[in-house]
Each structure stands twice: as structure tokens, then as C-alpha cells.
CSV table of C-alpha atoms in Angstrom, one decimal:
chain,number,residue,atom,x,y,z
A,43,MET,CA,-1.1,43.4,35.5
A,44,ARG,CA,-2.5,41.8,31.9
A,45,VAL,CA,-0.2,42.2,29.0
A,46,ALA,CA,-1.6,41.2,25.7
A,47,ILE,CA,0.8,40.6,22.9
A,48,ARG,CA,-1.3,41.0,19.6
A,49,GLY,CA,-0.6,40.4,15.9
A,50,GLY,CA,2.3,38.3,15.9
A,51,SER,CA,3.2,34.7,14.8
A,52,ILE,CA,3.6,32.5,17.8
A,53,VAL,CA,6.5,29.8,17.5
A,54,GLN,CA,6.0,26.9,19.1
A,55,GLY,CA,8.1,23.6,19.1
A,56,ASP,CA,6.2,21.9,16.2
A,57,ALA,CA,4.3,25.0,14.5
A,58,VAL,CA,4.2,28.5,13.8
A,59,SER,CA,0.7,30.2,13.9
A,60,ARG,CA,-0.7,33.8,13.6
A,61,THR,CA,-2.5,34.5,17.1
A,62,ASP,CA,-2.2,36.3,20.2
A,63,LEU,CA,-0.9,35.8,23.7
A,64,LEU,CA,-2.0,37.0,27.2
A,65,ILE,CA,0.1,37.4,30.3
A,66,GLU,CA,-1.3,37.7,33.7
A,67,ASP,CA,1.2,38.8,36.4
A,68,ASP,CA,4.3,36.5,36.0
A,69,ARG,CA,2.6,33.7,33.9
A,70,ILE,CA,1.3,33.1,30.4
A,71,ALA,CA,-2.5,33.0,30.8
A,72,HIS,CA,-3.6,32.2,27.2
A,73,VAL,CA,-2.5,31.4,23.7
A,74,GLY,CA,-5.0,32.3,21.0
A,75,ASN,CA,-7.4,34.9,19.8
A,76,LEU,CA,-7.8,37.7,22.2
A,77,ASP,CA,-10.8,39.6,20.5
A,78,GLY,CA,-12.7,41.1,23.3
A,79,VAL,CA,-10.3,40.6,26.1
A,80,SER,CA,-9.2,43.5,27.9
A,81,SER,CA,-5.6,44.3,29.2
A,82,ASP,CA,-3.5,46.8,30.9
A,83,VAL,CA,-0.9,47.0,28.4
A,84,THR,CA,-1.0,46.0,24.7
A,85,LEU,CA,2.2,45.2,22.8
A,86,ASP,CA,2.4,45.2,19.1
A,87,ALA,CA,3.7,42.1,17.5
A,88,SER,CA,2.7,42.9,14.0
A,89,ASP,CA,5.0,41.5,11.3
A,90,CYS,CA,7.1,39.8,14.1
A,91,TYR,CA,7.6,36.3,15.5
A,92,VAL,CA,6.6,35.7,19.3
A,93,MET,CA,8.9,33.3,20.9
A,94,PRO,CA,9.8,31.8,24.2
A,95,GLY,CA,12.6,34.1,25.7
A,96,GLY,CA,16.0,33.0,25.0
A,97,ILE,CA,17.9,30.7,27.7
A,98,ASP,CA,21.6,31.0,27.8
A,99,VAL,CA,23.0,27.8,30.0
A,100,HIS,CA,26.7,29.1,30.1
A,101,THR,CA,27.6,32.5,31.4
A,102,HIS,CA,30.3,33.9,33.8
A,103,MET,CA,29.1,36.7,35.7
A,104,GLU,CA,31.4,38.2,38.3
A,105,TYR,CA,33.4,35.1,38.0
A,106,PRO,CA,36.8,34.7,39.6
A,107,VAL,CA,39.7,33.9,37.4
A,108,ALA,CA,43.4,33.8,37.6
A,109,GLY,CA,43.5,32.0,40.9
A,110,PHE,CA,40.7,34.3,42.5
A,111,THR,CA,43.1,37.4,41.7
A,112,ALA,CA,40.7,38.9,39.1
A,113,TRP,CA,37.0,38.7,38.0
A,114,THR,CA,35.0,38.9,34.9
A,115,GLN,CA,33.9,42.5,34.3
A,116,ASP,CA,30.2,42.0,34.1
A,117,ASP,CA,28.2,41.4,37.3
A,118,PHE,CA,24.8,40.2,37.6
A,119,GLU,CA,23.2,43.7,37.2
A,120,ALA,CA,25.1,44.6,33.8
A,121,GLY,CA,25.1,41.0,32.6
A,122,THR,CA,21.5,40.3,33.0
A,123,LEU,CA,20.4,43.7,31.7
A,124,ALA,CA,22.5,43.0,28.6
A,125,ALA,CA,21.1,39.6,28.1
A,126,ALA,CA,17.5,41.1,28.4
A,127,ALA,CA,18.5,43.8,25.7
A,128,GLY,CA,19.3,40.8,23.3
A,129,GLY,CA,16.3,38.9,23.9
A,130,THR,CA,17.5,36.4,26.6
A,131,THR,CA,15.3,36.2,29.7
A,132,THR,CA,17.1,33.2,31.6
A,133,ILE,CA,20.9,32.5,32.2
A,134,VAL,CA,22.5,29.6,34.2
A,135,ASP,CA,25.8,30.7,35.7
A,136,PHE,CA,28.4,29.1,37.8
A,137,VAL,CA,29.5,28.6,41.5
A,138,LYS,CA,33.1,28.3,41.7
A,139,VAL,CA,34.6,27.6,45.2
A,140,ALA,CA,37.7,29.4,46.4
A,141,PRO,CA,40.3,27.3,48.2
A,142,ASP,CA,39.5,29.0,51.6
A,143,ALA,CA,35.7,28.6,51.3
A,144,THR,CA,33.1,26.0,51.5
A,145,LEU,CA,30.8,25.1,48.5
A,146,ARG,CA,27.6,25.7,50.6
A,147,ASP,CA,28.7,29.2,51.7
A,148,THR,CA,30.0,29.9,48.1
A,149,PHE,CA,26.4,28.8,46.8
A,150,ASP,CA,24.5,30.7,49.4
A,151,LYS,CA,26.5,33.9,48.7
A,152,ARG,CA,26.0,33.8,44.8
A,153,ARG,CA,22.4,33.1,45.3
A,154,ARG,CA,22.0,36.2,47.4
A,155,ARG,CA,24.0,38.2,44.6
A,156,ILE,CA,21.4,37.1,42.0
A,157,GLU,CA,18.4,38.0,44.6
A,158,GLU,CA,19.8,41.4,45.1
A,159,CYS,CA,20.5,42.6,41.5
A,160,ALA,CA,19.7,40.5,38.5
A,161,ARG,CA,17.3,41.7,36.1
A,162,ILE,CA,16.2,38.4,34.7
A,163,ASP,CA,15.9,34.8,36.1
A,164,VAL,CA,19.3,33.0,37.0
A,165,GLY,CA,20.2,29.3,37.7
A,166,LEU,CA,23.4,27.9,38.6
A,167,HIS,CA,25.7,25.0,38.0
A,168,VAL,CA,28.6,24.0,40.3
A,169,ILE,CA,32.0,23.5,39.5
A,170,ILE,CA,33.5,20.4,41.1
A,171,PRO,CA,36.8,21.6,42.8
A,172,GLY,CA,40.0,20.2,41.6
A,173,GLY,CA,42.0,20.2,44.9
A,174,GLN,CA,41.2,20.0,48.4
A,175,THR,CA,38.2,22.0,49.8
A,176,HIS,CA,37.0,23.2,53.1
A,177,GLY,CA,34.0,21.4,54.7
A,178,ASP,CA,32.1,18.3,53.7
A,179,LEU,CA,32.1,18.5,49.9
A,180,GLU,CA,30.0,15.6,49.5
A,181,GLY,CA,27.5,16.9,52.0
A,182,ASP,CA,27.5,20.3,50.4
A,183,LEU,CA,26.7,18.9,46.9
A,184,ALA,CA,23.7,17.1,48.6
A,185,TYR,CA,22.7,20.5,50.0
A,186,VAL,CA,22.9,22.5,46.6
A,187,VAL,CA,21.0,19.6,44.9
A,188,SER,CA,18.1,20.1,47.4
A,189,GLU,CA,18.3,23.9,46.3
A,190,GLY,CA,18.0,23.1,42.6
A,191,VAL,CA,21.6,22.7,41.4
A,192,THR,CA,21.1,19.7,39.1
A,193,SER,CA,24.3,20.1,36.9
A,194,TRP,CA,27.7,19.8,37.9
A,195,LYS,CA,30.7,20.8,35.8
A,196,PHE,CA,34.0,18.7,35.6
A,197,PHE,CA,37.2,20.2,34.1
A,198,MET,CA,39.5,18.1,32.1
A,199,ALA,CA,41.9,20.9,31.7
A,200,TYR,CA,43.7,23.7,33.7
A,201,PRO,CA,46.1,23.6,36.4
A,202,GLY,CA,44.0,23.6,39.9
A,203,LEU,CA,40.8,22.5,38.1
A,204,MET,CA,41.7,19.5,36.1
A,205,LEU,CA,40.3,16.4,37.3
A,206,ASP,CA,42.1,12.9,36.7
A,207,ASP,CA,39.8,9.8,35.7
A,208,SER,CA,39.5,8.5,39.1
A,209,GLN,CA,37.9,11.7,40.3
A,210,MET,CA,35.7,12.1,37.5
A,211,LEU,CA,34.6,8.5,37.9
A,212,ARG,CA,33.9,9.1,41.5
A,213,GLY,CA,32.2,12.6,40.8
A,214,PHE,CA,30.1,11.0,38.1
A,215,GLU,CA,28.9,8.2,40.5
A,216,LEU,CA,27.6,11.0,42.9
A,217,ALA,CA,26.1,12.9,40.1
A,218,ARG,CA,24.3,9.8,39.0
A,219,ASP,CA,22.9,9.0,42.5
A,220,HIS,CA,21.6,12.6,42.9
A,221,GLY,CA,20.0,12.7,39.5
A,222,VAL,CA,22.5,15.4,38.3
A,223,MET,CA,23.5,16.1,34.4
A,224,VAL,CA,27.3,16.2,34.5
A,225,MET,CA,29.0,18.7,32.3
A,226,VAL,CA,32.6,18.6,31.1
A,227,HIS,CA,35.1,21.0,29.8
A,228,ALA,CA,36.6,18.8,27.1
A,229,GLU,CA,40.3,19.5,26.6
A,230,ASN,CA,43.1,17.0,27.3
A,231,GLY,CA,44.8,19.1,29.8
A,232,HIS,CA,48.1,17.4,29.6
A,233,MET,CA,48.1,17.7,25.7
A,234,VAL,CA,47.6,21.5,26.3
A,235,ALA,CA,50.3,22.0,28.7
A,236,HIS,CA,52.6,19.9,26.6
A,237,ASP,CA,51.9,22.0,23.5
A,238,THR,CA,52.0,25.2,25.4
A,239,ALA,CA,55.6,24.3,26.6
A,240,ALA,CA,56.8,23.4,23.3
A,241,LEU,CA,55.5,26.7,21.6
A,242,LEU,CA,57.1,28.7,24.3
A,243,ALA,CA,60.2,26.9,24.0
A,244,GLU,CA,60.3,27.9,20.3
A,245,GLY,CA,59.6,31.4,21.0
A,246,HIS,CA,56.0,31.3,19.7
A,247,ALA,CA,54.3,33.3,22.6
A,248,ALA,CA,52.2,35.7,20.6
A,249,GLU,CA,48.5,35.8,21.4
A,250,ALA,CA,47.4,33.9,18.0
A,251,ASN,CA,49.5,30.8,19.0
A,252,HIS,CA,47.0,30.1,21.7
A,253,ALA,CA,44.8,28.2,19.2
A,254,LEU,CA,47.9,25.8,18.4
A,255,ALA,CA,48.3,25.0,22.0
A,256,HIS,CA,44.6,24.0,22.4
A,257,SER,CA,44.6,21.6,19.4
A,258,ASP,CA,41.7,19.9,17.7
A,259,ALA,CA,43.0,16.5,18.9
A,260,SER,CA,43.1,17.6,22.4
A,261,GLU,CA,39.2,18.4,22.4
A,262,THR,CA,38.4,15.3,20.6
A,263,GLU,CA,40.3,13.0,22.8
A,264,ALA,CA,38.9,14.5,25.9
A,265,VAL,CA,35.4,14.4,24.5
A,266,ASN,CA,35.8,10.7,23.8
A,267,ARG,CA,37.1,9.7,27.1
A,268,ALA,CA,34.3,11.7,28.9
A,269,ILE,CA,31.5,10.0,27.0
A,270,THR,CA,33.3,6.7,27.7
A,271,LEU,CA,33.5,7.3,31.6
A,272,ALA,CA,29.9,8.6,31.8
A,273,GLU,CA,28.5,5.5,29.7
A,274,HIS,CA,30.5,3.3,32.1
A,275,VAL,CA,28.9,5.0,35.2
A,276,GLY,CA,25.5,5.3,33.7
A,277,VAL,CA,25.0,9.2,34.0
A,278,PRO,CA,24.0,11.8,31.1
A,279,LEU,CA,26.7,13.9,29.9
A,280,TYR,CA,26.6,17.4,28.5
A,281,VAL,CA,29.6,18.7,26.6
A,282,VAL,CA,30.1,22.5,26.9
A,283,HIS,CA,31.3,25.0,24.1
A,284,VAL,CA,32.1,22.4,21.4
A,285,SER,CA,34.5,24.0,18.9
A,286,SER,CA,35.7,21.1,17.0
A,287,ALA,CA,33.9,19.8,13.9
A,288,ASN,CA,35.6,16.3,14.7
A,289,ALA,CA,34.3,16.6,18.3
A,290,ALA,CA,31.0,17.4,17.2
A,291,GLU,CA,30.7,14.6,14.7
A,292,LEU,CA,32.1,12.1,17.3
A,293,ILE,CA,29.3,13.1,19.8
A,294,ALA,CA,26.6,12.6,17.1
A,295,HIS,CA,28.2,9.1,16.3
A,296,ARG,CA,28.5,8.2,20.0
A,297,ARG,CA,24.8,9.3,20.4
A,298,SER,CA,23.7,7.3,17.5
A,299,MET,CA,25.2,4.2,19.4
A,300,GLY,CA,23.1,4.8,22.3
A,301,ALA,CA,25.3,7.1,24.4
A,302,LYS,CA,23.3,9.8,26.6
A,303,VAL,CA,25.4,12.7,25.4
A,304,PHE,CA,24.4,16.1,24.6
A,305,ALA,CA,26.3,19.2,23.6
A,306,GLU,CA,26.5,23.0,22.9
A,307,THR,CA,28.2,25.1,20.7
A,308,CYS,CA,28.5,28.9,20.7
A,309,PRO,CA,28.2,31.8,18.3
A,310,GLN,CA,32.0,32.6,18.3
A,311,TYR,CA,32.8,29.1,16.8
A,312,LEU,CA,30.2,29.5,14.0
A,313,THR,CA,31.0,33.0,12.8
A,314,VAL,CA,34.3,34.0,13.8
A,315,SER,CA,37.6,32.4,12.5
A,316,TRP,CA,41.2,32.2,13.5
A,317,GLU,CA,41.9,33.9,10.1
A,318,ASP,CA,40.1,36.8,11.7
A,319,TYR,CA,42.5,37.6,14.6
A,320,SER,CA,45.6,35.7,13.8
A,321,ALA,CA,47.4,38.7,12.0
A,322,GLN,CA,46.2,41.3,14.7
A,323,GLY,CA,49.1,41.0,17.0
A,324,ALA,CA,48.4,41.8,20.6
A,325,LEU,CA,44.8,42.5,19.8
A,326,ALA,CA,44.3,38.9,19.1
A,327,ALA,CA,44.0,38.6,22.9
A,328,ALA,CA,40.3,39.8,22.6
A,329,TYR,CA,39.3,36.6,20.9
A,330,LEU,CA,41.2,34.1,23.0
A,331,CYS,CA,38.9,31.6,24.7
A,332,SER,CA,39.3,27.9,25.4
A,333,PRO,CA,38.6,25.8,23.3
A,334,PRO,CA,39.9,28.3,20.8
A,335,ILE,CA,38.0,29.9,17.7
A,336,ARG,CA,39.3,27.6,15.2
A,337,GLU,CA,40.0,28.0,11.4
A,338,ARG,CA,37.5,28.9,9.0
A,339,SER,CA,37.5,25.7,7.3
A,340,ASN,CA,36.3,24.0,10.5
A,341,GLN,CA,32.9,25.8,10.6
A,342,ASP,CA,30.7,24.3,7.7
A,343,ARG,CA,30.8,20.7,9.4
A,344,LEU,CA,30.2,22.4,12.8
A,345,TRP,CA,27.0,24.2,11.3
A,346,GLY,CA,26.1,20.7,9.9
A,347,ALA,CA,26.1,19.2,13.3
A,348,LEU,CA,23.9,22.0,14.6
A,349,GLU,CA,21.6,22.0,12.0
A,350,SER,CA,21.1,18.1,12.2
A,351,GLY,CA,20.6,18.3,15.9
A,352,GLY,CA,24.0,16.5,16.6
A,353,LEU,CA,24.7,19.6,18.7
A,354,ASP,CA,21.7,20.5,20.8
A,355,VAL,CA,22.2,24.0,22.2
A,356,VAL,CA,23.7,27.4,21.3
A,357,ALA,CA,25.1,29.1,24.4
A,358,THR,CA,27.5,31.9,24.9
A,359,ASP,CA,30.2,30.9,27.4
A,360,HIS,CA,30.0,34.6,28.1
A,361,ALA,CA,33.1,35.9,29.9
A,362,GLY,CA,33.6,39.6,29.6
A,363,PHE,CA,36.8,41.2,30.1
A,364,CYS,CA,38.1,44.7,29.2
A,365,LEU,CA,41.0,45.0,26.8
A,366,GLY,CA,43.1,47.2,29.1
A,367,GLY,CA,46.8,47.4,28.8
A,368,PRO,CA,50.3,46.1,30.0
A,369,GLU,CA,50.4,45.3,33.6
A,370,GLU,CA,46.6,45.6,34.2
A,371,PRO,CA,45.8,42.5,35.8
A,372,GLY,CA,42.6,40.7,34.5
A,373,THR,CA,42.4,42.5,31.3
A,374,LYS,CA,42.9,41.1,28.0
A,375,MET,CA,46.2,43.1,27.0
A,376,GLY,CA,47.5,42.8,30.6
A,377,SER,CA,50.5,40.6,29.4
A,378,PRO,CA,51.2,41.5,25.7
A,379,GLY,CA,53.1,39.0,23.6
A,380,TYR,CA,52.4,36.0,26.1
A,381,PHE,CA,49.3,34.1,25.3
A,382,PRO,CA,49.2,32.1,28.6
A,383,GLY,CA,48.8,35.4,30.6
A,384,VAL,CA,45.7,36.2,28.5
A,385,PRO,CA,42.3,35.6,30.6
A,386,ASN,CA,40.0,33.2,28.7
A,387,GLY,CA,36.9,34.3,27.3
A,388,VAL,CA,34.9,36.6,25.1
A,389,PRO,CA,31.6,38.4,25.8
A,390,GLY,CA,28.4,37.3,23.8
A,391,VAL,CA,25.3,37.2,26.0
A,392,TYR,CA,23.8,40.3,24.4
A,393,GLU,CA,24.8,39.5,20.6
A,394,ARG,CA,24.0,35.8,20.8
A,395,LEU,CA,20.2,35.8,19.3
A,396,MET,CA,21.0,38.4,16.7
A,397,VAL,CA,24.2,36.9,15.6
A,398,MET,CA,22.4,33.6,15.3
A,399,TRP,CA,19.3,34.7,13.8
A,400,GLN,CA,21.7,36.6,11.2
A,401,SER,CA,23.9,33.5,10.4
A,402,ALA,CA,21.6,30.7,10.8
A,403,VAL,CA,18.2,31.9,9.6
A,404,VAL,CA,19.0,34.8,7.3
A,405,GLU,CA,22.0,33.4,5.7
A,406,ARG,CA,21.6,29.5,5.9
A,407,GLY,CA,17.9,29.2,5.8
A,408,MET,CA,17.5,27.6,9.3
A,409,ASP,CA,13.9,27.1,10.1
A,410,VAL,CA,12.7,29.5,13.0
A,411,ARG,CA,11.5,26.4,15.0
A,412,ARG,CA,14.9,25.0,15.1
A,413,PHE,CA,16.3,28.4,15.9
A,414,VAL,CA,13.9,28.4,19.0
A,415,GLN,CA,14.7,24.8,20.0
A,416,ALA,CA,18.6,25.5,20.1
A,417,CYS,CA,18.4,28.8,21.9
A,418,SER,CA,15.5,28.3,24.4
A,419,THR,CA,13.5,25.0,24.2
A,420,ARG,CA,16.3,22.5,24.3
A,421,PRO,CA,18.3,24.2,27.1
A,422,ALA,CA,15.3,24.1,29.2
A,423,GLN,CA,14.6,20.5,28.7
A,424,LEU,CA,18.1,19.6,29.5
A,425,PHE,CA,18.6,21.7,32.5
A,426,GLY,CA,15.5,20.9,34.4
A,427,ILE,CA,13.5,23.9,33.8
A,428,ASP,CA,11.1,22.8,31.1
A,429,HIS,CA,8.2,22.7,33.5
A,430,ARG,CA,8.4,26.6,33.7
A,431,LYS,CA,10.5,27.8,30.6
A,432,GLY,CA,11.4,27.2,27.1
A,433,ALA,CA,7.7,27.2,25.4
A,434,LEU,CA,4.7,29.5,25.4
A,435,LEU,CA,2.1,27.5,27.0
A,436,PRO,CA,-0.4,28.6,29.8
A,437,GLY,CA,0.9,28.4,33.1
A,438,LEU,CA,4.7,28.6,32.1
A,439,ASP,CA,6.7,31.7,33.1
A,440,ALA,CA,5.9,34.8,31.1
A,441,ASP,CA,9.3,35.1,29.3
A,442,VAL,CA,8.3,36.2,26.0
A,443,LEU,CA,10.4,37.6,23.1
A,444,VAL,CA,8.7,39.5,20.3
A,445,TRP,CA,11.3,39.4,17.7
A,446,ASP,CA,11.3,41.8,14.5
A,447,PRO,CA,12.8,40.1,11.5
A,448,ASN,CA,12.8,43.2,9.5
A,449,VAL,CA,15.1,45.6,11.3
A,450,THR,CA,18.8,45.8,10.0
A,451,ARG,CA,21.5,47.3,12.3
A,452,THR,CA,25.2,47.4,12.8
A,453,LEU,CA,26.4,45.7,16.2
A,454,ARG,CA,28.6,47.9,18.1
A,455,ALA,CA,30.6,47.3,21.3
A,456,GLY,CA,29.0,50.3,23.0
A,457,ASP,CA,25.5,49.4,22.5
A,458,THR,CA,25.0,47.3,25.6
A,459,PRO,CA,25.1,47.8,29.4
A,460,LEU,CA,28.1,45.4,29.7
A,461,ALA,CA,31.1,46.6,31.6
A,462,SER,CA,33.4,44.7,29.1
A,463,ASP,CA,34.5,47.1,26.6
A,464,TYR,CA,34.8,45.2,23.3
A,465,SER,CA,32.9,43.0,21.1
A,466,ILE,CA,34.2,40.3,18.6
A,467,TYR,CA,31.0,41.1,16.5
A,468,ASP,CA,31.7,44.7,16.3
A,469,GLY,CA,30.6,45.9,12.8
A,470,MET,CA,28.6,42.9,12.1
A,471,LYS,CA,25.6,43.7,10.0
A,472,VAL,CA,22.4,41.8,11.3
A,473,THR,CA,18.8,41.8,10.2
A,474,GLY,CA,16.4,40.8,13.2
A,475,GLN,CA,16.4,42.1,16.7
A,476,PRO,CA,14.0,42.1,19.8
A,477,ARG,CA,11.4,44.6,19.6
A,478,HIS,CA,9.7,43.8,23.0
A,479,VAL,CA,11.1,41.4,25.7
A,480,VAL,CA,9.0,40.1,28.8
A,481,ALA,CA,10.8,38.5,31.6
A,482,GLY,CA,8.9,37.0,34.4
A,483,GLY,CA,6.0,39.3,33.5
A,484,ARG,CA,8.2,42.4,33.6
A,485,THR,CA,8.5,44.3,30.1
A,486,LEU,CA,12.1,45.0,30.0
A,487,VAL,CA,12.3,45.9,26.3
A,488,VAL,CA,9.7,48.2,24.6
A,489,ASP,CA,10.0,48.9,20.9
A,490,GLY,CA,13.6,48.1,21.0
A,491,VAL,CA,14.4,50.3,23.9
A,492,LEU,CA,15.9,48.6,27.1
A,493,GLN,CA,13.8,49.5,30.3
A,494,ASP,CA,15.8,49.1,33.4
A,495,ALA,CA,13.0,48.3,35.9
A,496,GLY,CA,15.5,47.3,38.6
A,497,PRO,CA,16.1,44.0,40.6
A,498,GLY,CA,13.4,41.5,40.0
A,499,GLY,CA,15.1,38.4,38.4
A,500,ARG,CA,14.8,35.3,40.5
A,501,TYR,CA,17.0,32.5,41.3
A,502,VAL,CA,15.8,29.5,39.4
A,503,LYS,CA,15.5,26.2,41.3
A,504,ARG,CA,15.8,23.5,39.0
A,505,ALA,CA,14.5,19.9,38.6
A,506,SER,CA,16.5,17.0,37.5
A,507,PRO,CA,16.3,16.9,33.8
A,508,ARG,CA,14.3,14.4,32.0
A,509,ALA,CA,14.6,15.7,28.5
A,510,PRO,CA,13.8,13.6,25.4
A,511,GLY,CA,16.6,11.3,24.7
A,512,MET,CA,17.7,10.9,28.1
């Protein structure tokens, strides 16, 4: 199958040029003029940007929560379909080990699920367990590295997941020896527990108080400590979902001093604020994630960190739940009036690129090359897939997004295949959306309409990251 994309402006890392692109089967075959070249399918990219497909390196599909008593609503079928509809052609999800399972068995099972039903390519991180595990954990970690899992996540908060400094040091040493990137959820879990207990004792259990329990100070302290531990061991560090401007500026400062630290933020922290949900009562549960969506006054400095490159990546931390109602386990409103009972996470894998184009490019004037870097190129570099993805070069995977910057629409929660039933971006007016999406050579969006071609996404075996700056 030969697919020609004609008439668009190709966005590369350092240039934007008006030319064409040819796909043969699942690879990019040629970038340049296609006059006289035949193809089986032609996609019109007139007045559009042609970009590498989006890469979201932080998602949670069919992911266990609440001590493995509930799961996120979106499975690998619905979640990857929604990602494709929004212009994302690769995600990296997580392996979370149940107390009665081994890491190896959990990884193998999750990989099979991807190969059975994913519509786009999917890689995996592993979460380092916080308690006792079955089997040989160190042996299983070596196994998953051999299978292309080259990033391990460490939690600095949450009972049952939280690791102390000695555990992190040992884990960081193992990661260093295996050529692995370490990732941290950076909140000081003891500070969060202390502040949560104080709020509950004072009768402040309502949903919006979640943000007060997850203070800026708890995030900043954990970021600083994680960088110090990683520097001490000599391993590169990636901080997930940075919500605090103070933490973002600390990361940029420590990097300027030589630390090998990288970081992501998420659209919800840049475009939604605590003021948007603080007066919504029980409905504020829809917005709860950790770290929290903070005050509007935090956003401009967070944007500054992203625009300057102090923050490398825009991911989603997609964790979709339904709103539900009282006594419905695993739903956002299952324990109204009690914020510790609300499952953490917001959906966003579908909206990410549209929300970021509107807020970053349309409203703030971000260069389209920086947009592509944050949403595709840099994630590929940092997570060991830049030999396959994140750029439009001959020989790389045919993951191509034709982006129409002229279409204006209003985002609605029901517009996606997601099983989660709400969106924090519902009602947002955006200009810019996918016209065509090709993932692994399969055309999944044509003229803005999603085409479900069935399973065909692949498990992505990743290399050790060797990104610029590492």
C-alpha cells in the first residue's frame, strides 16, 4: 500500500517546508516532491501542517486503582481509538503489579492485551512496587528491560506505593545499571497525609479541599529530593505531571547546574484552574488528580517553563472514570463530600493536541516546531523510540498527522469513543484539529472522521534513551 500525502507543510524539528510525503506499507518512504509518483491512496493536506503523530508517554488504560478493587474505565481498545481520533499515534502506559502476582506475569498479560486490541502502538513503563512482591523482582526487572521496558516509575506518595529514600536509592542503582530512565511521582507522601488528616479533623472533607492536601510545597520538596538522589546515584530522572510553577522552575535551575533531569506537564495544569471547580460542590470530583489542578495564578509561570524548554513534554496522565453516583465504587462521585474517596485522574488523551494547539499556538503564539517537539519529538527521544518515531524521515514508522489549523469546533464529552463519560474541556472552543491520521501505515482518520480498522496497534519495544541533554 502506497499512501501519498500531498500539498501540506511538513514540520520537522528545525524547519517547516511545503512539500509532500510518501508512505509505503508501515514506513515513511520519501519526503519531498511526488510529481509523477503513483500511489494507491492520496490524502489532501492543502492548507494543513503535516506532523509526526502525537506521542503521549503517560496514560492509564484499564489500570487498577483503589487497591485493585476498581479500574479506569477506558480499555486499550477505546483508549487507543480516542487517542487516534485526537491525533496521537503512540502511547506509553504502565504495568502495576498486584500483591499476589509477579511483575513478569503482569507485564506479559498486559502486552497480550495490547496486541489483542490496541488500535495504535503502545509501549509500557513499569511501576516499582512499594511492598512485598511475589517472585524474583530484580530478575523480573531484568526480563522486562530485555523486552523493551526502559523506564521505571517510583512513587513518592500514596500508601502501598510510596517508597522511602533507601528503596529509591536501591531502585535507582538498578535502573542505572540496566540503562533505564527513572520516573518519579513527586509529592511528599508524609506531607500529603499530614495535611489530609488536618483538613478532615477540621471538617474540610469537601472535594475541592483535595488541592489543599496536595500542596505546592509537597511537590517542590519531592522534586528537589528526587533530583538529589538521582544525581547521587548517577541516573537520568524524569518527573511526571509537574503542576507547580515552583517545581518547574526548580527543575530548570537544577538542570542548568548540570543535573540530568527532564519533566512533563499536562494540559489540565496549563488550561484549567482550581477556581474553575472550587465552587462546584460534589461535581468538583471530576477535576481531582494528583498533583492537583492548581490556582490560576500558577499557570503563567508554568507556561513560561514549557515555552523556554524547562519542561520538556506535554503528556496527559489520562485516567478516565465515569462520574457515577453515591456508593458506586470506582466512580468520581462514589463518595460525595469526602475527597480522599475520589479516584484520582482526569481524561485527556483525545483532547490533548487540540487543547494545546488552541492554548499554546493560537492564543500564546508558540512556534509549531516547539509544539511538535513537546508533543512528539521530545517524548520519542526521552523514552527510547526516536529511532522509529517522533519525526518525519524516510525509514521511520508511518505515524503521520495532517493537522488542519483552520477548523473551529467546540469540544464535547460525547465526541469520543472513550468509556469515561465527562470531559473537563467540555464546551471549550478550539481552532485546529486532525484532518487525517495515519498510524503504522493504517489510515485511522480521513477528513476528520475516525475509521476503526480493528486491532493493529503493536507493542513498542523501546531502546535505552540517549536523548540530547542526557
